Amino acid sequence: TQLLEQSPQFLSIQEGENLTVYCNSSSVFSSLQWYRQEPGEGPVLLVTVVTGGEVKKLKRLTFQFGDARKDSSLHITAAQPGDTGLYLCAGRNNAGNMLTFGGGTRLMVKP
Amino acid sequence: NAGVTQTPKFQVLKTGQSMTLQCAQDMNHNSMYWYRQDPGMGLRLIYYSASEGTTDKGEVPNGYNVSRLNKREFSLRLESAAPSQTSVYFCASRSILSGNTIYFGEGSWLTVV
């Protein structure tokens, strides 16, 4: 089983602050995805990173895939209350048939 | 678009009872999945179906069975529910054509007492 560890598990910050969430593994993934989940709903895909070292930006969110394709980070600039939610990383195995999720980072942004 | 639809949304079972969670997708996806989500543990794969007529075990298949009834429908059955199966269950389907995007249903909250 390929394990993904996310840190921190919980994060409470003030509006306007920056933050980084980490997703680490000892395993190599063919791709890695980040999801955001709101209470009472299923996760929604934010981004997929495929190439080692790849950086993708989605407005105030910056996603990076590690050079060795074992880890990833999500950086949010000037967080807003609307960013509140559970952020999940998920790595796809080389066979492409299984997606392993990390334990999630629960973010709360206070106005 | 309905996307991925799961029923029921909430269910309370007594230990030993059986039930089936239904899932249907209207996006013509080949692959479908059942996950469970528990606090601090992200989502864990129970079973998946890469295509109509095939099913495979995921990380935590014990206590569950699945049926891929047709391309649209993928059901999850608990034959004899246990309190350890109290969880939120998510059905999902995958589109290879749009970058391996996985679309999730809204979840089914199951409590076993």
mmCIF file of N, CA, C and O in Angstrom, chain A residues 7-74:
data_model
loop_
_atom_site.group_PDB
_atom_site.id
_atom_site.type_symbol
_atom_site.label_atom_id
_atom_site.label_comp_id
_atom_site.label_asym_id
_atom_site.label_seq_id
_atom_site.Cartn_x
_atom_site.Cartn_y
_atom_site.Cartn_z
ATOM 1 N N SER A 7 0.451 17.171 6.020
ATOM 2 C CA SER A 7 0.681 17.997 7.196
ATOM 3 C C SER A 7 0.494 19.464 6.836
ATOM 4 O O SER A 7 0.777 19.867 5.697
ATOM 5 N N PRO A 8 0.000 20.275 7.767
ATOM 6 C CA PRO A 8 -0.544 19.824 9.052
ATOM 7 C C PRO A 8 -1.926 19.200 8.877
ATOM 8 O O PRO A 8 -2.517 19.282 7.809
ATOM 9 N N GLN A 9 -2.419 18.546 9.927
ATOM 10 C CA GLN A 9 -3.765 17.982 9.870
ATOM 11 C C GLN A 9 -4.818 19.076 9.997
ATOM 12 O O GLN A 9 -5.883 18.980 9.398
ATOM 13 N N PHE A 10 -4.519 20.075 10.817
ATOM 14 C CA PHE A 10 -5.446 21.180 11.041
ATOM 15 C C PHE A 10 -4.691 22.498 10.939
ATOM 16 O O PHE A 10 -3.535 22.583 11.351
ATOM 17 N N LEU A 11 -5.357 23.501 10.405
ATOM 18 C CA LEU A 11 -4.737 24.809 10.266
ATOM 19 C C LEU A 11 -5.820 25.875 10.380
ATOM 20 O O LEU A 11 -6.792 25.838 9.634
ATOM 21 N N SER A 12 -5.617 26.768 11.323
ATOM 22 C CA SER A 12 -6.554 27.870 11.507
ATOM 23 C C SER A 12 -5.785 29.179 11.387
ATOM 24 O O SER A 12 -4.853 29.419 12.153
ATOM 25 N N ILE A 13 -6.158 29.996 10.403
ATOM 26 C CA ILE A 13 -5.411 31.224 10.141
ATOM 27 C C ILE A 13 -6.374 32.385 9.940
ATOM 28 O O ILE A 13 -7.582 32.190 9.780
ATOM 29 N N GLN A 14 -5.822 33.596 9.945
ATOM 30 C CA GLN A 14 -6.604 34.789 9.682
ATOM 31 C C GLN A 14 -6.621 35.089 8.186
ATOM 32 O O GLN A 14 -5.674 34.758 7.455
ATOM 33 N N GLU A 15 -7.691 35.699 7.778
ATOM 34 C CA GLU A 15 -7.811 36.141 6.384
ATOM 35 C C GLU A 15 -6.592 36.979 6.008
ATOM 36 O O GLU A 15 -6.136 37.820 6.783
ATOM 37 N N GLY A 16 -6.049 36.728 4.828
ATOM 38 C CA GLY A 16 -4.908 37.491 4.344
ATOM 39 C C GLY A 16 -3.566 36.806 4.551
ATOM 40 O O GLY A 16 -2.575 37.182 3.919
ATOM 41 N N GLU A 17 -3.535 35.810 5.419
ATOM 42 C CA GLU A 17 -2.276 35.096 5.668
ATOM 43 C C GLU A 17 -1.992 34.102 4.541
ATOM 44 O O GLU A 17 -2.889 33.702 3.793
ATOM 45 N N ASN A 18 -0.728 33.716 4.443
ATOM 46 C CA ASN A 18 -0.316 32.685 3.498
ATOM 47 C C ASN A 18 -0.158 31.364 4.235
ATOM 48 O O ASN A 18 0.081 31.342 5.447
ATOM 49 N N LEU A 19 -0.266 30.258 3.501
ATOM 50 C CA LEU A 19 -0.100 28.957 4.132
ATOM 51 C C LEU A 19 0.387 27.944 3.113
ATOM 52 O O LEU A 19 0.216 28.124 1.908
ATOM 53 N N THR A 20 1.020 26.886 3.630
ATOM 54 C CA THR A 20 1.460 25.795 2.779
ATOM 55 C C THR A 20 1.055 24.473 3.410
ATOM 56 O O THR A 20 1.229 24.273 4.617
ATOM 57 N N VAL A 21 0.519 23.591 2.602
ATOM 58 C CA VAL A 21 0.128 22.249 3.022
ATOM 59 C C VAL A 21 1.030 21.267 2.291
ATOM 60 O O VAL A 21 1.307 21.425 1.095
ATOM 61 N N TYR A 22 1.482 20.247 3.023
ATOM 62 C CA TYR A 22 2.431 19.307 2.460
ATOM 63 C C TYR A 22 1.828 17.907 2.339
ATOM 64 O O TYR A 22 1.005 17.488 3.156
ATOM 65 N N CYS A 23 2.295 17.197 1.328
ATOM 66 C CA CYS A 23 1.825 15.833 1.063
ATOM 67 C C CYS A 23 3.070 15.017 0.745
ATOM 68 O O CYS A 23 3.750 15.291 -0.247
ATOM 69 N N ASN A 24 3.391 14.047 1.601
ATOM 70 C CA ASN A 24 4.655 13.325 1.475
ATOM 71 C C ASN A 24 4.461 11.819 1.450
ATOM 72 O O ASN A 24 3.576 11.285 2.111
ATOM 73 N N SER A 25 5.343 11.161 0.696
ATOM 74 C CA SER A 25 5.284 9.707 0.612
ATOM 75 C C SER A 25 6.680 9.168 0.345
ATOM 76 O O SER A 25 7.548 9.872 -0.147
ATOM 77 N N SER A 26 6.874 7.905 0.639
ATOM 78 C CA SER A 26 8.125 7.236 0.287
ATOM 79 C C SER A 26 7.996 6.554 -1.072
ATOM 80 O O SER A 26 8.957 5.999 -1.596
ATOM 81 N N SER A 27 6.768 6.607 -1.625
ATOM 82 C CA SER A 27 6.501 5.942 -2.899
ATOM 83 C C SER A 27 6.478 6.944 -4.039
ATOM 84 O O SER A 27 6.188 8.123 -3.846
ATOM 85 N N VAL A 28 6.735 6.463 -5.220
ATOM 86 C CA VAL A 28 6.677 7.286 -6.418
ATOM 87 C C VAL A 28 5.285 7.146 -7.039
ATOM 88 O O VAL A 28 4.746 6.038 -7.130
ATOM 89 N N PHE A 29 4.723 8.249 -7.452
ATOM 90 C CA PHE A 29 3.415 8.255 -8.080
ATOM 91 C C PHE A 29 3.520 8.714 -9.522
ATOM 92 O O PHE A 29 4.342 9.548 -9.860
ATOM 93 N N SER A 30 2.669 8.166 -10.371
ATOM 94 C CA SER A 30 2.666 8.596 -11.770
ATOM 95 C C SER A 30 2.061 9.986 -11.893
ATOM 96 O O SER A 30 2.398 10.733 -12.822
ATOM 97 N N SER A 31 1.170 10.331 -11.004
ATOM 98 C CA SER A 31 0.590 11.671 -10.964
ATOM 99 C C SER A 31 0.033 11.913 -9.568
ATOM 100 O O SER A 31 -0.158 10.971 -8.804
ATOM 101 N N LEU A 32 -0.205 13.159 -9.278
ATOM 102 C CA LEU A 32 -0.739 13.497 -7.972
ATOM 103 C C LEU A 32 -1.827 14.546 -8.148
ATOM 104 O O LEU A 32 -1.689 15.456 -8.973
ATOM 105 N N GLN A 33 -2.888 14.379 -7.405
ATOM 106 C CA GLN A 33 -4.008 15.290 -7.502
ATOM 107 C C GLN A 33 -4.279 15.941 -6.149
ATOM 108 O O GLN A 33 -4.018 15.347 -5.109
ATOM 109 N N TRP A 34 -4.835 17.151 -6.218
ATOM 110 C CA TRP A 34 -5.307 17.839 -5.019
ATOM 111 C C TRP A 34 -6.807 18.061 -5.152
ATOM 112 O O TRP A 34 -7.292 18.479 -6.210
ATOM 113 N N TYR A 35 -7.507 17.767 -4.078
ATOM 114 C CA TYR A 35 -8.951 17.934 -4.010
ATOM 115 C C TYR A 35 -9.306 18.858 -2.855
ATOM 116 O O TYR A 35 -8.587 18.946 -1.858
ATOM 117 N N ARG A 36 -10.462 19.506 -2.988
ATOM 118 C CA ARG A 36 -11.025 20.284 -1.885
ATOM 119 C C ARG A 36 -12.426 19.753 -1.611
ATOM 120 O O ARG A 36 -13.208 19.517 -2.543
ATOM 121 N N GLN A 37 -12.707 19.567 -0.323
ATOM 122 C CA GLN A 37 -13.991 19.003 0.069
ATOM 123 C C GLN A 37 -14.657 19.918 1.080
ATOM 124 O O GLN A 37 -14.047 20.313 2.080
ATOM 125 N N GLU A 38 -15.912 20.232 0.844
ATOM 126 C CA GLU A 38 -16.699 21.027 1.776
ATOM 127 C C GLU A 38 -17.654 20.105 2.530
ATOM 128 O O GLU A 38 -17.992 19.019 2.047
ATOM 129 N N PRO A 39 -18.078 20.515 3.724
ATOM 130 C CA PRO A 39 -18.954 19.655 4.537
ATOM 131 C C PRO A 39 -20.195 19.208 3.773
ATOM 132 O O PRO A 39 -20.849 20.003 3.101
ATOM 133 N N GLY A 40 -20.491 17.914 3.852
ATOM 134 C CA GLY A 40 -21.688 17.380 3.220
ATOM 135 C C GLY A 40 -21.579 17.159 1.735
ATOM 136 O O GLY A 40 -22.579 16.846 1.086
ATOM 137 N N GLU A 41 -20.381 17.297 1.211
ATOM 138 C CA GLU A 41 -20.194 17.108 -0.228
ATOM 139 C C GLU A 41 -19.010 16.185 -0.495
ATOM 140 O O GLU A 41 -18.185 15.927 0.375
ATOM 141 N N GLY A 42 -18.929 15.707 -1.722
ATOM 142 C CA GLY A 42 -17.780 14.921 -2.118
ATOM 143 C C GLY A 42 -16.614 15.804 -2.499
ATOM 144 O O GLY A 42 -16.789 16.998 -2.757
ATOM 145 N N PRO A 43 -15.396 15.250 -2.539
ATOM 146 C CA PRO A 43 -14.226 16.035 -2.953
ATOM 147 C C PRO A 43 -14.356 16.501 -4.399
ATOM 148 O O PRO A 43 -14.937 15.819 -5.235
ATOM 149 N N VAL A 44 -13.788 17.653 -4.656
ATOM 150 C CA VAL A 44 -13.787 18.211 -6.005
ATOM 151 C C VAL A 44 -12.342 18.432 -6.426
ATOM 152 O O VAL A 44 -11.556 19.023 -5.681
ATOM 153 N N LEU A 45 -12.007 17.970 -7.615
ATOM 154 C CA LEU A 45 -10.636 18.067 -8.101
ATOM 155 C C LEU A 45 -10.224 19.521 -8.319
ATOM 156 O O LEU A 45 -10.939 20.297 -8.952
ATOM 157 N N LEU A 46 -9.038 19.879 -7.794
ATOM 158 C CA LEU A 46 -8.468 21.199 -8.033
ATOM 159 C C LEU A 46 -7.437 21.149 -9.153
ATOM 160 O O LEU A 46 -7.438 21.999 -10.050
ATOM 161 N N VAL A 47 -6.532 20.176 -9.075
ATOM 162 C CA VAL A 47 -5.439 20.140 -10.039
ATOM 163 C C VAL A 47 -4.844 18.742 -10.097
ATOM 164 O O VAL A 47 -4.959 17.965 -9.140
ATOM 165 N N THR A 48 -4.228 18.422 -11.228
ATOM 166 C CA THR A 48 -3.434 17.216 -11.398
ATOM 167 C C THR A 48 -2.031 17.624 -11.825
ATOM 168 O O THR A 48 -1.883 18.422 -12.761
ATOM 169 N N VAL A 49 -1.016 17.097 -11.143
ATOM 170 C CA VAL A 49 0.360 17.328 -11.561
ATOM 171 C C VAL A 49 0.960 15.994 -11.964
ATOM 172 O O VAL A 49 0.706 14.969 -11.307
ATOM 173 N N VAL A 50 1.725 16.017 -13.026
ATOM 174 C CA VAL A 50 2.195 14.769 -13.631
ATOM 175 C C VAL A 50 3.722 14.681 -13.690
ATOM 176 O O VAL A 50 4.298 13.623 -13.450
ATOM 177 N N THR A 51 4.347 15.795 -13.990
ATOM 178 C CA THR A 51 5.792 15.783 -14.212
ATOM 179 C C THR A 51 6.548 16.201 -12.956
ATOM 180 O O THR A 51 6.150 17.172 -12.297
ATOM 181 N N GLY A 52 7.639 15.499 -12.632
ATOM 182 C CA GLY A 52 8.471 15.873 -11.490
ATOM 183 C C GLY A 52 8.933 17.308 -11.618
ATOM 184 O O GLY A 52 9.410 17.708 -12.663
ATOM 185 N N GLY A 53 8.765 18.099 -10.529
ATOM 186 C CA GLY A 53 9.156 19.496 -10.552
ATOM 187 C C GLY A 53 8.088 20.433 -11.097
ATOM 188 O O GLY A 53 8.265 21.659 -11.077
ATOM 189 N N GLU A 54 6.992 19.887 -11.546
ATOM 190 C CA GLU A 54 5.941 20.705 -12.159
ATOM 191 C C GLU A 54 5.312 21.652 -11.135
ATOM 192 O O GLU A 54 5.099 21.291 -9.993
ATOM 193 N N VAL A 55 5.030 22.859 -11.586
ATOM 194 C CA VAL A 55 4.338 23.859 -10.776
ATOM 195 C C VAL A 55 3.102 24.316 -11.542
ATOM 196 O O VAL A 55 3.195 24.651 -12.724
ATOM 197 N N LYS A 56 1.959 24.294 -10.869
ATOM 198 C CA LYS A 56 0.728 24.783 -11.488
ATOM 199 C C LYS A 56 0.097 25.820 -10.570
ATOM 200 O O LYS A 56 0.125 25.672 -9.344
ATOM 201 N N LYS A 57 -0.459 26.853 -11.214
ATOM 202 C CA LYS A 57 -1.121 27.905 -10.439
ATOM 203 C C LYS A 57 -2.588 27.963 -10.794
ATOM 204 O O LYS A 57 -2.975 27.885 -11.964
ATOM 205 N N LEU A 58 -3.403 28.128 -9.764
ATOM 206 C CA LEU A 58 -4.841 28.268 -9.925
ATOM 207 C C LEU A 58 -5.236 29.458 -9.068
ATOM 208 O O LEU A 58 -5.491 29.345 -7.875
ATOM 209 N N LYS A 59 -5.239 30.649 -9.684
ATOM 210 C CA LYS A 59 -5.506 31.909 -8.977
ATOM 211 C C LYS A 59 -4.530 32.050 -7.815
ATOM 212 O O LYS A 59 -3.331 32.178 -8.016
ATOM 213 N N ARG A 60 -4.990 32.009 -6.584
ATOM 214 C CA ARG A 60 -4.101 32.201 -5.429
ATOM 215 C C ARG A 60 -3.486 30.884 -4.920
ATOM 216 O O ARG A 60 -2.764 30.887 -3.922
ATOM 217 N N LEU A 61 -3.763 29.798 -5.604
ATOM 218 C CA LEU A 61 -3.252 28.492 -5.185
ATOM 219 C C LEU A 61 -2.105 28.087 -6.096
ATOM 220 O O LEU A 61 -2.222 28.165 -7.322
ATOM 221 N N THR A 62 -0.992 27.644 -5.500
ATOM 222 C CA THR A 62 0.152 27.162 -6.254
ATOM 223 C C THR A 62 0.448 25.733 -5.823
ATOM 224 O O THR A 62 0.610 25.461 -4.637
ATOM 225 N N PHE A 63 0.504 24.844 -6.786
ATOM 226 C CA PHE A 63 0.730 23.431 -6.538
ATOM 227 C C PHE A 63 2.081 23.053 -7.108
ATOM 228 O O PHE A 63 2.441 23.445 -8.218
ATOM 229 N N GLN A 64 2.843 22.252 -6.347
ATOM 230 C CA GLN A 64 4.136 21.799 -6.834
ATOM 231 C C GLN A 64 4.265 20.305 -6.636
ATOM 232 O O GLN A 64 3.886 19.773 -5.585
ATOM 233 N N PHE A 65 4.798 19.623 -7.636
ATOM 234 C CA PHE A 65 5.082 18.199 -7.569
ATOM 235 C C PHE A 65 6.592 18.054 -7.371
ATOM 236 O O PHE A 65 7.369 18.681 -8.096
ATOM 237 N N GLY A 66 7.010 17.248 -6.415
ATOM 238 C CA GLY A 66 8.413 17.084 -6.142
ATOM 239 C C GLY A 66 9.169 16.484 -7.321
ATOM 240 O O GLY A 66 8.585 15.768 -8.147
ATOM 241 N N ASP A 67 10.457 16.776 -7.386
ATOM 242 C CA ASP A 67 11.275 16.297 -8.504
ATOM 243 C C ASP A 67 11.221 14.779 -8.639
ATOM 244 O O ASP A 67 11.219 14.245 -9.750
ATOM 245 N N ALA A 68 11.175 14.082 -7.507
ATOM 246 C CA ALA A 68 11.170 12.619 -7.515
ATOM 247 C C ALA A 68 9.766 12.044 -7.580
ATOM 248 O O ALA A 68 9.585 10.817 -7.529
ATOM 249 N N ARG A 69 8.768 12.894 -7.704
ATOM 250 C CA ARG A 69 7.346 12.503 -7.787
ATOM 251 C C ARG A 69 6.903 11.712 -6.568
ATOM 252 O O ARG A 69 6.071 10.799 -6.659
ATOM 253 N N LYS A 70 7.470 12.074 -5.395
ATOM 254 C CA LYS A 70 7.056 11.417 -4.151
ATOM 255 C C LYS A 70 6.296 12.369 -3.230
ATOM 256 O O LYS A 70 5.697 11.929 -2.249
ATOM 257 N N ASP A 71 6.346 13.665 -3.508
ATOM 258 C CA ASP A 71 5.735 14.615 -2.600
ATOM 259 C C ASP A 71 5.187 15.810 -3.372
ATOM 260 O O ASP A 71 5.518 16.027 -4.544
ATOM 261 N N SER A 72 4.343 16.556 -2.697
ATOM 262 C CA SER A 72 3.727 17.710 -3.318
ATOM 263 C C SER A 72 3.384 18.737 -2.254
ATOM 264 O O SER A 72 3.319 18.415 -1.062
ATOM 265 N N SER A 73 3.207 19.964 -2.687
ATOM 266 C CA SER A 73 2.794 21.011 -1.759
ATOM 267 C C SER A 73 1.725 21.878 -2.404
ATOM 268 O O SER A 73 1.644 21.989 -3.631
ATOM 269 N N LEU A 74 0.915 22.448 -1.539
ATOM 270 C CA LEU A 74 -0.118 23.399 -1.954
ATOM 271 C C LEU A 74 0.101 24.674 -1.158
ATOM 272 O O LEU A 74 0.089 24.647 0.076
#
